[in-house]
């Protein structure tokens, strides 16, 4: 779909390699310093990935740090959010976080350098810290890049090896392959040790590679501490336009601190002060290396949002009968007039009526199949690039199955629109498994959420339009049966907000 | 671990093959009849799997239908629960459901032949209907068979192809391979069509096979309508003691009704009356074939529950400080004296203190790694065989990530014990992603749930013991920090129920 060719990377010079080594040492030193100062955090999980991130930062990431919202910027998501010391040390290396903030505010109350990254930091796209979510979110970002923005930015994701046990990772790779997301690269830090002992596959790189390959991505196995090998792998990842790449990097946990390298029992523990001092000294001591990352090439998104576009909502006379799910589909189709509206389906679009949108705007309709976690993650990822994504499925599965993704969308302060149909006991014949009964309680417990439960077609149409411009997590609950229209539709429906949403909270 | 060798199947005779063909025709006829009578249901998804189930029923399933609770029985789980017409038609074929009940009560209010199977039927282990859950549950049953009961029963699972998009399926296969569950066979009905058009992989059997192989199971690709090929595959599955098998059966949706075979638009639709009549006639008309399935070989579970075993709960004096998570671990270890108690960990047992149990009873401690959906599913599966499973992780992930599995455990009326630690805002330094804030609201919305939130060590210990004998879903919320003991522990703690549980609902 994209017409852009990635700019080839020139071969790494000896000077660059040396710079990268110094950068990696600084990232390690800073990861140790900030976590020891905080007396908590995950330095050993940061140390294993320092070489990977040093090469990425110096050689491959294209990012304008002064303009984090720039459409052409690459995206960097730490799916292993607990490696936040490393991420924040990278921010220091590029000059957007000062040494004092890094060392003295990390994990402190009121500070923005939280234990796990959130978008209170302008360079963080999505909150991570619930494992197995960063890569699925990144699929949404990459979908935006390839199919909507049509810009050559890349999405880089640092994954842990433990999180590859989460099914959501495989939902993500499956969809990344299906949608030919050559703009997506996952870098897996295979350091063999989880929180509580060895991971299931430890350093069985071949097994990882076969899984990745079978799910449709290009696997590249490397030594994650070999600067040249890392650079070559990242270059190869950039040169495959139609297939995602997973770099499987064999690493050593706590690499750079020999006395605890590859040792169990050091997950999520700051180094004691004396050990930290020894380690920092052995790594060359604190430094003030400042890295200039490449800027993205200029470009303009193929889609320009048009929130003021004329939308002709469907209308029903008082007394006319329509199922609210059908009203949802009709309203959604009308909203297709706004080019920033995108729809995600969980292989039930013919029943939820989300599928109606496909006829109106096939290029902005993404089939996620029966993978509700990825359904929500894609919506979150698309929201990173400003797209207004509606994700729809049966209410029983839309809320419960990906509930942790909805929870994390709240932490991300993401704006996503969820529509669950066939809600409640009305689907009696299908049995209790098909009845959404827990959805209202569950959703309302999530930060920044609102629940909308319209009684008829006109209110549904109005609320669907209102959702598009409502920040936070909005959830519309629709039914299968036809209900009689009781609301008189306003003529100027464009600006009218339904009464039931006037008390809706918004994200702070 | 198991010392049993599976009984080899004798070669299929021509008479058996003919019987199976007649059985398959009857299963098809009955699937059509009951769904057309109900004017709803999923006949086409039943027709595609009729040959698979006919061979299984006549040749491989070992089940005493008069004693569904028999420890030695095989287990049959329809992960594609919407194929309930087929399952119920099998029940009719073995004589436990009468023709009148099947045809006239299917999907009717008050009937037990619900749209998706639940354990209100004595032959149904777990409720299905939320795709991607039957196979994970079956992993729990198979764990019980291999490691606890140590009996040669097999667990057979019928999966749909659409549900292979769910990450939970891959969590399940991963764990099945890791735990060498040769007693587990998944039969995937690859009929190419989902609810809303073709599945992602359609009939790409090779891709499916590579994924299955990479995740540690034996893939066998067959024509799902070739009686001999099915029989051979099921025989091969039984002959591999230490590896699960996934039979990938290429099938045709609506097989047996040529006018709608392999056609989109017929998912979840009963055949119209005239079409049903034509189809039933072409299939030979209604019949009354009665199948006698093989009985299981006699056997006794290796573990005999001992709910009256002496349990010495840990004790703390008033004023003594202990973290409730530590009290949980200590109480759990004490409960190891009861051989029916089993513990499941999500790779954080050192933090939740679930790991304490490992020292007391390593054979009853199962590591699920970072796969919370499988963590809950394993508990549900173990409960099928009467084991009292405690599943523990950080509260933030234990409830939200597998919430749909907890919901379905409620539909299954399963008894499972969940313990989430590090609950609430006390983990401030770690950031909001690590804080369980939604857990109480979410869990309490699930049928048959109770939430327990003890303030100190003594009440925690008491409640953990109470949970073991509490039916339904009990969730204990524990904290990281040390709290001062304020409750005076009763001497006869064995029988005392904590006050806070006296209002607890129980499953009906």
Short mmCIF file of C-alpha atoms in Angstrom, two decimals, chain A residues 429-430 480, chain B residues 34-43 85 106-108 268-270:
data_model
loop_
_atom_site.label_atom_id
_atom_site.label_comp_id
_atom_site.label_asym_id
_atom_site.label_seq_id
_atom_site.Cartn_x
_atom_site.Cartn_y
_atom_site.Cartn_z
CA UNK A 429 -31.81 -18.87 23.27
CA UNK A 430 -28.06 -18.64 22.90
CA UNK A 480 -30.47 -7.20 18.86
CA UNK B 34 -33.38 -29.64 16.26
CA UNK B 35 -32.11 -26.31 14.97
CA UNK B 36 -34.79 -25.92 12.34
CA UNK B 37 -37.39 -26.74 14.98
CA UNK B 38 -35.87 -24.04 17.22
CA UNK B 39 -35.52 -21.64 14.29
CA UNK B 40 -32.01 -20.82 15.49
CA UNK B 41 -28.65 -22.40 16.14
CA UNK B 42 -25.61 -23.44 14.16
CA UNK B 43 -26.41 -26.46 11.99
CA UNK B 85 -26.68 -29.42 17.82
CA UNK B 106 -33.31 -27.43 22.09
CA UNK B 107 -32.83 -23.71 22.80
CA UNK B 108 -36.17 -23.52 24.60
CA UNK B 268 -25.63 -19.42 12.86
CA UNK B 269 -28.73 -19.91 10.76
CA UNK B 270 -31.22 -22.70 10.99
#
